[in-house]
Short mmCIF file of C-alpha atoms in Angstrom, two decimals:
data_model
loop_
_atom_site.label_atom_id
_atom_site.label_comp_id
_atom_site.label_asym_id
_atom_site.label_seq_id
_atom_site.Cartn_x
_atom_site.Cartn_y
_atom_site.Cartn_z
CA UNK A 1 119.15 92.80 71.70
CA UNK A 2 121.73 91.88 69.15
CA UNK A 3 123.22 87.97 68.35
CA UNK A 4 124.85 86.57 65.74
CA UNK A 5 124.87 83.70 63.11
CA UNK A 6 127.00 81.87 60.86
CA UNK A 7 125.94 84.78 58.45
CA UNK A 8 126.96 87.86 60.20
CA UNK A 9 124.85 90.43 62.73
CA UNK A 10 121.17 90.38 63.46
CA UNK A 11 119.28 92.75 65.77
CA UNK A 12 116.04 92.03 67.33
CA UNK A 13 114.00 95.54 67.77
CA UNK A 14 110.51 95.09 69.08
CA UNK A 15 109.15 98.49 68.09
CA UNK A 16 110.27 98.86 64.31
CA UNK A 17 108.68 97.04 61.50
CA UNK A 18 110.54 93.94 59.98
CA UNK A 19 111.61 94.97 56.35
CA UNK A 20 114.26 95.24 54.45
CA UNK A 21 115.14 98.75 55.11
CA UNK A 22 115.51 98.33 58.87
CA UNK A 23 117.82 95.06 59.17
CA UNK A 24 120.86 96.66 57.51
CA UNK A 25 120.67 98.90 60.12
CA UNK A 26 121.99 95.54 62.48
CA UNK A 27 124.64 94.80 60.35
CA UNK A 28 125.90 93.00 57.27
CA UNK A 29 123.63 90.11 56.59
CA UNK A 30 122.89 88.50 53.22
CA UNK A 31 119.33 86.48 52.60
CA UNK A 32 120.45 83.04 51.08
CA UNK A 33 119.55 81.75 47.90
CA UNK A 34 119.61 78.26 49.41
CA UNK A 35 116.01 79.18 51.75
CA UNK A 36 114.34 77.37 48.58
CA UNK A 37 116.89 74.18 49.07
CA UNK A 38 116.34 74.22 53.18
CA UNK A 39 114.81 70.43 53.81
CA UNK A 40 113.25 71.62 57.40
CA UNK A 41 111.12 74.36 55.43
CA UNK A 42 110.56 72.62 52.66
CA UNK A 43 109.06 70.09 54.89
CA UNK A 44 106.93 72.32 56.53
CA UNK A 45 105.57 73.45 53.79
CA UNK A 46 104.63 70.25 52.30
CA UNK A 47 102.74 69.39 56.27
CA UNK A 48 101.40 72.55 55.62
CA UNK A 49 99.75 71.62 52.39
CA UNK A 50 98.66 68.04 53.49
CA UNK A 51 97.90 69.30 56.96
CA UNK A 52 95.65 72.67 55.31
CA UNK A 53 93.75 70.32 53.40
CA UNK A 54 91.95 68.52 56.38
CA UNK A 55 90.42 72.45 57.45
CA UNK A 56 89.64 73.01 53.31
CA UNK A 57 87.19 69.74 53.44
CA UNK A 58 85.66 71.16 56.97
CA UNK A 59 84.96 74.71 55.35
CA UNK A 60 84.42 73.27 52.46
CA UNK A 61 81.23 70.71 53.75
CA UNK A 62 80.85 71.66 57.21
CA UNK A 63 78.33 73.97 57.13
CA UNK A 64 76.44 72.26 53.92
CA UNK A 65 76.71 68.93 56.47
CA UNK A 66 75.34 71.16 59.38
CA UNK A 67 72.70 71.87 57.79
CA UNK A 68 71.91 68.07 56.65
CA UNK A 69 72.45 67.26 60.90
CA UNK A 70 71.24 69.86 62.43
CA UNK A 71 67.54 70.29 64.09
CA UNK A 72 67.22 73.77 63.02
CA UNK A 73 68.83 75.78 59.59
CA UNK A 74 70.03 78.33 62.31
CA UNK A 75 72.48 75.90 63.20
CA UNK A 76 74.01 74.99 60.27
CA UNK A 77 77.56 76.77 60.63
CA UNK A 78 77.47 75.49 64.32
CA UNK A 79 80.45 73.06 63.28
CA UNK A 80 82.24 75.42 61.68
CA UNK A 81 81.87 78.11 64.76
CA UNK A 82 82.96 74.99 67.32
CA UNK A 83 86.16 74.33 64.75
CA UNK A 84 86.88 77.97 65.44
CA UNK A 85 85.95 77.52 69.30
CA UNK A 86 88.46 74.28 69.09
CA UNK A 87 91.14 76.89 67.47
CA UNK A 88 91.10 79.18 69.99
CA UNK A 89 90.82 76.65 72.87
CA UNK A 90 93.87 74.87 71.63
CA UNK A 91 96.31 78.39 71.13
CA UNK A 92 97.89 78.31 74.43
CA UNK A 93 97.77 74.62 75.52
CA UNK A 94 100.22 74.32 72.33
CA UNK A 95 102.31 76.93 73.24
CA UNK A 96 102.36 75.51 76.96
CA UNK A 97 103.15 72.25 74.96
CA UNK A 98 106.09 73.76 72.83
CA UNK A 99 107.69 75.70 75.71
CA UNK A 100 107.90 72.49 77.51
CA UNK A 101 108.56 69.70 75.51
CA UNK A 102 109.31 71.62 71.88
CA UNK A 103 108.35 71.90 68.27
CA UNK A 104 107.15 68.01 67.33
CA UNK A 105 105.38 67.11 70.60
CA UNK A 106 102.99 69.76 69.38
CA UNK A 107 102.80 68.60 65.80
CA UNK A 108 102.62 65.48 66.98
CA UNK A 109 99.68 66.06 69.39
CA UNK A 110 97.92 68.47 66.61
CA UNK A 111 98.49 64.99 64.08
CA UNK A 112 97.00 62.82 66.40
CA UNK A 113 93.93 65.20 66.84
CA UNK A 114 93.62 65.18 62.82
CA UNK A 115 93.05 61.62 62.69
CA UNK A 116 90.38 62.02 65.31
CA UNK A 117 88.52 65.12 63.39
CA UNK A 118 88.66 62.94 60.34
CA UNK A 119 87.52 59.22 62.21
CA UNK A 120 84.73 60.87 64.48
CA UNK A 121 83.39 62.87 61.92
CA UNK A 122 82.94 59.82 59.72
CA UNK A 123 81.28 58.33 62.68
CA UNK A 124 78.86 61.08 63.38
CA UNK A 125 78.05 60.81 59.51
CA UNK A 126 77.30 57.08 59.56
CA UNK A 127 75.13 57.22 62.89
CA UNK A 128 73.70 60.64 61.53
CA UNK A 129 74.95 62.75 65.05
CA UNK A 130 75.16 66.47 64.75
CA UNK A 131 76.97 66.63 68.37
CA UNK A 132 79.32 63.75 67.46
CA UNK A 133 80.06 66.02 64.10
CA UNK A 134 80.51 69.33 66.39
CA UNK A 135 82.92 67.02 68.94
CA UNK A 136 84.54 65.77 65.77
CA UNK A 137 85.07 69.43 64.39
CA UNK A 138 86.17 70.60 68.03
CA UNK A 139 89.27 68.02 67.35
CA UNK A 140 89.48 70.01 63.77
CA UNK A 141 90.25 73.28 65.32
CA UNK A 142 92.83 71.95 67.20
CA UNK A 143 94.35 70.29 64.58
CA UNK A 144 94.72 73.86 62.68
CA UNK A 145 95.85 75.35 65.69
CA UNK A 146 99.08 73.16 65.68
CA UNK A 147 99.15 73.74 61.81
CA UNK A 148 98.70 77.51 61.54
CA UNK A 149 101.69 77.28 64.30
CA UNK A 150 103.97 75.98 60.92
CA UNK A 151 104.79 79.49 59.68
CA UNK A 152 106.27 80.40 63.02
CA UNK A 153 108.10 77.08 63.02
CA UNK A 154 109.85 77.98 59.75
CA UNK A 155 111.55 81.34 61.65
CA UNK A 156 113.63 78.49 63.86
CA UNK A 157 114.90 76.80 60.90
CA UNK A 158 116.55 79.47 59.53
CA UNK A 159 118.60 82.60 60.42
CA UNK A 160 117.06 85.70 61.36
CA UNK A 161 117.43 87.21 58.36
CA UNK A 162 115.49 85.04 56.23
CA UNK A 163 112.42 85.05 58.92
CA UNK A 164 109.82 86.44 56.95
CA UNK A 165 110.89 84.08 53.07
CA UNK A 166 110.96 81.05 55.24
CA UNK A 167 107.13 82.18 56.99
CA UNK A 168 106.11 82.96 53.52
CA UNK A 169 107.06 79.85 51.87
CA UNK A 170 105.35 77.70 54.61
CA UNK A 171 102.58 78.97 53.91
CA UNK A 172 102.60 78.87 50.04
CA UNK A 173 102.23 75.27 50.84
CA UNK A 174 98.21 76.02 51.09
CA UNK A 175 98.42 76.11 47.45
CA UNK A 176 98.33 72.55 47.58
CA UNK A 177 95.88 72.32 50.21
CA UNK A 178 93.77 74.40 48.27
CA UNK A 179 93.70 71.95 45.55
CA UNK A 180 93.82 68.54 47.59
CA UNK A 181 91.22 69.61 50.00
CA UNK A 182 88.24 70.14 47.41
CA UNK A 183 89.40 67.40 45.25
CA UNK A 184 88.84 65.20 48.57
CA UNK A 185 85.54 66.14 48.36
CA UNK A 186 84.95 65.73 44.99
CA UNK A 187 86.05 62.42 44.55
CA UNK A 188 85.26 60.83 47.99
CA UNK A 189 81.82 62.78 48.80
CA UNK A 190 79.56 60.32 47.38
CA UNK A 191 81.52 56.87 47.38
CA UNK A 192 79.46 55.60 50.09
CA UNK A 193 76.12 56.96 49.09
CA UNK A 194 73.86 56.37 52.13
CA UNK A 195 76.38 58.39 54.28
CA UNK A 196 77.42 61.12 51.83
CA UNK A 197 80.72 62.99 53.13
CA UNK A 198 81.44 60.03 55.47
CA UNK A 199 85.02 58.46 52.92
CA UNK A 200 85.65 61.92 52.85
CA UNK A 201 86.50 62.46 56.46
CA UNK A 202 88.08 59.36 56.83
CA UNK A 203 90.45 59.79 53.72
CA UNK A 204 91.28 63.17 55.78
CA UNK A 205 92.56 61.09 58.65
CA UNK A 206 94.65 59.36 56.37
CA UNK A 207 96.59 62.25 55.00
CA UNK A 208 97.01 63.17 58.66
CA UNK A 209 98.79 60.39 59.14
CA UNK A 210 101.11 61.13 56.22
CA UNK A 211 101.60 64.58 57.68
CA UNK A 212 102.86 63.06 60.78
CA UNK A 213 105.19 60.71 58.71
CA UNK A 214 106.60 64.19 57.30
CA UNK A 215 107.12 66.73 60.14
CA UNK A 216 109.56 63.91 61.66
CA UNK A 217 112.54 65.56 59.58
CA UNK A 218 111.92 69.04 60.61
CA UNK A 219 115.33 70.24 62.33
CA UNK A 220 115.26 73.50 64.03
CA UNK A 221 118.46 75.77 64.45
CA UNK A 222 117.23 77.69 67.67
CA UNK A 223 114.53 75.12 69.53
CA UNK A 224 116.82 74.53 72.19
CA UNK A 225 117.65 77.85 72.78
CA UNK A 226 114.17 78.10 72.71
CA UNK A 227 113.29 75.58 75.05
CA UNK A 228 116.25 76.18 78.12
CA UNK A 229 115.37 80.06 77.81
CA UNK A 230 113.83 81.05 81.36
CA UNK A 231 113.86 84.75 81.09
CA UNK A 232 112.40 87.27 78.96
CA UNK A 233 109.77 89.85 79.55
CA UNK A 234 106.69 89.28 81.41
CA UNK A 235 103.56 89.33 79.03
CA UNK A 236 102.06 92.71 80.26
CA UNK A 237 105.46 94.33 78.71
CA UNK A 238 105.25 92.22 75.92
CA UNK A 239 101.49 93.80 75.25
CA UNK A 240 102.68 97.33 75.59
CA UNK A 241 104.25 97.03 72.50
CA UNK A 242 102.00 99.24 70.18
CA UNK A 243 103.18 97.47 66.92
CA UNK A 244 102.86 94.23 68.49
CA UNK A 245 98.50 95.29 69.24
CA UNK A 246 98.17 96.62 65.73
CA UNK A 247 99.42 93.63 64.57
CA UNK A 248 96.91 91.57 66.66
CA UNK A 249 94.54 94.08 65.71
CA UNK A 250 95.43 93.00 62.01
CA UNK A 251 95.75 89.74 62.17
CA UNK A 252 92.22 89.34 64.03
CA UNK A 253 90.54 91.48 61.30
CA UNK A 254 91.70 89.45 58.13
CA UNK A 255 91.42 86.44 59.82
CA UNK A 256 87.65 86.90 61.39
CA UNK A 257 86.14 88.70 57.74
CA UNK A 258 87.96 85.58 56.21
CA UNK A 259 86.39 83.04 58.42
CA UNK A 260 82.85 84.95 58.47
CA UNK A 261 82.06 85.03 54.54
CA UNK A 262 84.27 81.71 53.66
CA UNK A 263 81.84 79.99 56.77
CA UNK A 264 78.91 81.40 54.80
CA UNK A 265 79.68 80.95 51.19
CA UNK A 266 78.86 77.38 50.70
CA UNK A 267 75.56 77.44 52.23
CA UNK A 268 74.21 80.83 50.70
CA UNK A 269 75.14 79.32 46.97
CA UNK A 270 73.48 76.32 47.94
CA UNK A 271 70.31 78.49 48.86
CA UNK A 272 71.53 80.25 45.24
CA UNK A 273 69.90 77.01 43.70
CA UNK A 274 73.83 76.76 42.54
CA UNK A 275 75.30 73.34 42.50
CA UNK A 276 77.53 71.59 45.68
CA UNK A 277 80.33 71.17 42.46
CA UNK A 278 80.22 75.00 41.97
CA UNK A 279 80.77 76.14 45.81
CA UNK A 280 83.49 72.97 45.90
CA UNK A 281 85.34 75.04 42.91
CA UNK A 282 84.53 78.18 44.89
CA UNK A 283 86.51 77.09 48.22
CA UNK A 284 89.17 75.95 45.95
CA UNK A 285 89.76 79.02 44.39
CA UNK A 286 89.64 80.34 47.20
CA UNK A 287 92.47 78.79 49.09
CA UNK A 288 94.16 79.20 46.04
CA UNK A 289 93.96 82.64 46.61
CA UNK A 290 94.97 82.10 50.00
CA UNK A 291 97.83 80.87 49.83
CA UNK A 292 99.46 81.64 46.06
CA UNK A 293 100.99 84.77 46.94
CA UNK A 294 102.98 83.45 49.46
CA UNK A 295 105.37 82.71 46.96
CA UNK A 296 105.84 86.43 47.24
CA UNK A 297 105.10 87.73 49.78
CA UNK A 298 107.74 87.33 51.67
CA UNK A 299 109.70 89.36 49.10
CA UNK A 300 107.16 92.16 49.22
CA UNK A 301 107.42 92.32 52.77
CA UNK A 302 111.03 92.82 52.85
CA UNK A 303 110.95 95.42 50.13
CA UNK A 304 107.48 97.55 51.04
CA UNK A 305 106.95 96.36 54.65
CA UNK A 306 104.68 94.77 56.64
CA UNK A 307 102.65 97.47 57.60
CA UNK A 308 102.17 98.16 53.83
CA UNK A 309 101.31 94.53 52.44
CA UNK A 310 98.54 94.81 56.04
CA UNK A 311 96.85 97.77 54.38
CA UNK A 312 96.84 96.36 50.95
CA UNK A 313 95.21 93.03 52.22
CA UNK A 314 92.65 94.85 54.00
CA UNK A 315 92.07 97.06 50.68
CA UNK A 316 91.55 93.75 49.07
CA UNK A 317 88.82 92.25 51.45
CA UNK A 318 86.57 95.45 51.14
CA UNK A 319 87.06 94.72 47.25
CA UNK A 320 85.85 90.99 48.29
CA UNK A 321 83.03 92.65 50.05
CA UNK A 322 82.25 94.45 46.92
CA UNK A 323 82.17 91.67 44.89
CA UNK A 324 79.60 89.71 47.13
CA UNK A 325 77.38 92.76 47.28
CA UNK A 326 77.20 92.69 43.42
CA UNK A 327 75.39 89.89 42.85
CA UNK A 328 74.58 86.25 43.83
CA UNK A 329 75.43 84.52 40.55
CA UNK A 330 78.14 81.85 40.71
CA UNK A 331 80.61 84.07 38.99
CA UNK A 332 80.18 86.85 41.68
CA UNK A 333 80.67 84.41 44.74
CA UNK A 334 83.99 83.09 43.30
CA UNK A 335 85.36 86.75 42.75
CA UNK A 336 84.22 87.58 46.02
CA UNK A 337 86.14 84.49 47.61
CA UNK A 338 88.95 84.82 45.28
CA UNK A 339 89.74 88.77 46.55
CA UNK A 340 88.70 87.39 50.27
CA UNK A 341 91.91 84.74 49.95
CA UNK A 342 94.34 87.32 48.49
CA UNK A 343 93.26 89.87 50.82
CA UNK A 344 94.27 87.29 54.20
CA UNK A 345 97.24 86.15 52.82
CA UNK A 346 98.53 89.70 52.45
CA UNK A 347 96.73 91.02 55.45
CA UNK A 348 97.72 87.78 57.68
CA UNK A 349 101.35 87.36 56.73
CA UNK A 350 101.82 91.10 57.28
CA UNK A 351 100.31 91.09 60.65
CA UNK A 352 102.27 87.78 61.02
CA UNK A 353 105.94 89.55 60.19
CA UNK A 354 104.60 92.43 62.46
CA UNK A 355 104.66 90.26 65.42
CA UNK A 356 108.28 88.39 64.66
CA UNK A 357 109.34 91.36 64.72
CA UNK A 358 108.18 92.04 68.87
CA UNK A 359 109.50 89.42 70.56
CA UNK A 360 112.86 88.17 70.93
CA UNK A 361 113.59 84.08 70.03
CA UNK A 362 113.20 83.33 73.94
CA UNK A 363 109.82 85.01 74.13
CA UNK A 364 108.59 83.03 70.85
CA UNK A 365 106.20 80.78 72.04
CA UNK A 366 104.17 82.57 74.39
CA UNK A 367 104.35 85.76 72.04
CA UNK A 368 102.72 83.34 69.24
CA UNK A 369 100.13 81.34 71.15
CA UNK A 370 98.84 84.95 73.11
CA UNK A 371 98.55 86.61 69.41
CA UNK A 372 97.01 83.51 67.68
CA UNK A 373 94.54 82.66 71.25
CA UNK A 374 93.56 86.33 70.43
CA UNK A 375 93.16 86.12 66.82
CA UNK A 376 91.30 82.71 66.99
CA UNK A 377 89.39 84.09 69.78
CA UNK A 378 87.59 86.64 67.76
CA UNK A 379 86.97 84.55 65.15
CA UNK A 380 84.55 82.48 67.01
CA UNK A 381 82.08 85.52 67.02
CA UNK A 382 82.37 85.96 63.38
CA UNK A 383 81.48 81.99 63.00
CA UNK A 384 78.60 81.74 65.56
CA UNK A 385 76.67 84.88 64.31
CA UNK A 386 77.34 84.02 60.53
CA UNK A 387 74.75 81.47 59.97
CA UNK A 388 72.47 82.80 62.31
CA UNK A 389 72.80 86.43 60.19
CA UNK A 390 72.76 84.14 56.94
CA UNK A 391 69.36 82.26 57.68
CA UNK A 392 67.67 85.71 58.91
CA UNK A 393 69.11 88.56 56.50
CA UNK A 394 70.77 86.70 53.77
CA UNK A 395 74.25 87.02 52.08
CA UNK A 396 74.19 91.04 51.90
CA UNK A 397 73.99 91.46 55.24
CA UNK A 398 77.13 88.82 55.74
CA UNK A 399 78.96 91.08 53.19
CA UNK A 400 78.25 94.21 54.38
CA UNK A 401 78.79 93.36 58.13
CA UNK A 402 82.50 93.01 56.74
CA UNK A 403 82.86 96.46 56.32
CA UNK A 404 83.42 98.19 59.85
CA UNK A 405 85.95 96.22 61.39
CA UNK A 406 88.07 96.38 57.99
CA UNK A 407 87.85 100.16 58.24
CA UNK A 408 89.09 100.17 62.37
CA UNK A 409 92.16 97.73 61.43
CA UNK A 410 92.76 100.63 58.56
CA UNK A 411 92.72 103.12 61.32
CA UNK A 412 94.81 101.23 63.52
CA UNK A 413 97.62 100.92 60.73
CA UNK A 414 97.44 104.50 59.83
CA UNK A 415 97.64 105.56 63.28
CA UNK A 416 100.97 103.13 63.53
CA UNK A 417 102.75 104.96 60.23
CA UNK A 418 101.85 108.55 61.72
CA UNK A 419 103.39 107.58 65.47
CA UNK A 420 106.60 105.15 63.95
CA UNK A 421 108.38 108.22 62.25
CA UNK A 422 107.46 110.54 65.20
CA UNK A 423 108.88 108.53 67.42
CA UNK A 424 112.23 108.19 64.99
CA UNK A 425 112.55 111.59 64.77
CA UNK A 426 112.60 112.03 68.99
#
């Protein structure tokens, strides 16, 4: 499928890779200097940053306020497992929502829904409610459903060439979410001390208000194209694509080892005997980690590949797994987190680049709400079996649970290089 832009030739090929050695192959193209100057993604990036930091405070004190709430210790990453429930829920009702009515309706609805998380869980800590806190964090995953939908948005601002910068610079906007997030909690977690946590939530509902205030100026250069398009393959074709499952594959495996030791972190350093401060500079660091390399990663996709910078993210999460088997000092949880956060932003933008690459621009939003309903989906085991496995085997067994699924993903990927030139060379 071939278009064109003010730049020159693009090509859309749903079974190659997206990298820099395949799109000369469409044409002459050349990836502007001015992505860093482009107000839409520059926008996004700053929602993503405000926006990221209302999920940083939830994994940041949601399961350490679980287990203040809840009846049993069992339960205490409940909240956390229904924000991941509230994720997954929420995947294709937004894409339903952008296919219909566009972009902002969804960013709008997913804004609205963070100054809910932020007001009922406030609530639920005043009137001490563990279900009001899980309803409240059930609002949460929605809210990062809409945001995590950001790096896609970014691909419409821009020309097809520039896909995977613009998706990577989005998302080095968690750099500042990684910061304001567990400064939120620093500063605001014991303001009101009979309801510990409770200004933190609702200064969270604040900044989603800002976000709201920001995402207004987002222009897109293809939503309407988007929007009017009424063809396009069905979504069993769309599937068949063998790139596009590895990628899911991918993308579920960074994202569900992520969720699973960053869900348990917190609580096992607070059963460390190591100080709420410590495992607030822990999560920081850790979507730090997250989200710092985006600043390159786009580059490294489009020189290496995305298949590549997949493999190298899941090299870095067994390293994280390492690290937490090691030891339980404060020092070997922050490594552990740090090497978690690199290893899912190189794993997740890969897998990310993997699937703009499989769908043409009119099969966008159902392509992106099937692979992130998947991807969320699986995460949901990872939270609800966490605490549970945290409470009865403690933090080695967490870590080492990590293991197999990395190891399948690594399969998947190596299977993909072995079949790609194969297939070339038919």
């Amino acid at each position: 499928m071939y278009g064109s832009t003010r730049q020159g030739k693009f090509c859309f090929t749903p079974d190659l890779d997206f990298t820099a050695v395949d799109l000369p192959q469409c044409g002459q193209f050349r990836l502007a200097t001015l992505m860093k100057f482009n107000p839409s993604v520059a926008r996004l990036a700053f929602a993503q940053a405000l926006s990221g930091a209302n999920s940083t405070v939830v994994y940041a004190t949601g399961a350490i306020i679980g287990n203040m709430l809840s009846p049993r210790p069992e339960l205490a990453t409940l909240p956390i497992s229904v924000f991941v429930v509230g994720m997954a829920l929420s995947t294709l009702p937004v894409g339903a929502l952008t296919r219909r009515f566009g972009r902002h309706a969804a960013f709008l609805a997913g804004n609205v829904c963070g100054v809910l998380v932020g007001l009922l869980a406030a609530a639920a800590l005043v009137v001490n409610s563990f279900a009001l806190f899980c309803i409240a964090m059930l609002f949460g995953g929605a809210y990062a459903a809409v945001v995590l939908t950001f790096r896609f948005a970014a691909a419409e601002c821009v020309p097809p060439a520039e896909k995977s910068r613009a998706l990577s610079i989005v998302m080095a906007g968690g750099v500042a979410a990684g910061v304001v997030g567990p400064q939120l909690v620093s500063s605001t977690m014991n303001l009101w001390s009979p309801h510990a946590y409770a200004v933190t939530y609702a200064a969270a509902a604040a900044v989603a208000i800002l976000s709201a205030v920001v995402l207004r100026g987002v222009r897109f250069e293809r939503e309407v194209a988007v929007r009017s398009a009424r063809n396009g393959r069905s979504a069993r074709e769309i599937l068949r694509q063998p790139q596009l499952l590895i990628a899911m594959l991918c993308g579920v495996v960074s994202y569900m080892t992520m969720n699973f030791m960053m869900t348990s972190a917190p609580l096992a350093m607070e059963l460390c005997g190591i100080p709420r401060l410590y495992a607030n500079y822990g999560i920081e660091m850790h979507v730090i980690a997250m989200y710092a390399p985006s600043f390159f990663t786009g580059r490294l996709i489009e020189r290496f590949g995305a298949l590549t910078i997949v493999m190298t993210g899941l090299g870095l999460t067994v390293l994280a797994a390492i690290a937490g088997i090691s030891g339980e000092s404060a020092q070997h949880f922050w490594a552990a987190l740090v090497l978690l956060g690199l290893g899912w932003n190189f794993g997740f933008l890969g897998a990310s680049a993997m699937v703009l690459a499989s769908h043409a621009p009119d099969e966008a939003p159902r392509v992106q709400s099937i692979n992130d309903f998947i991807v969320f989906g699986a995460m949901v085991v990872g939270s609800f079996v966490s605490g549970s496995l945290l409470a009865s085997f403690g933090w080695l067994t967490v870590t080492l649970l990590m293991l197999p699924p990395v190891f399948v993903a690594a399969l998947g990927l190596t299977w993909l290089l072995w079949a790609r030139p194969r297939a070339v060379s038919r």
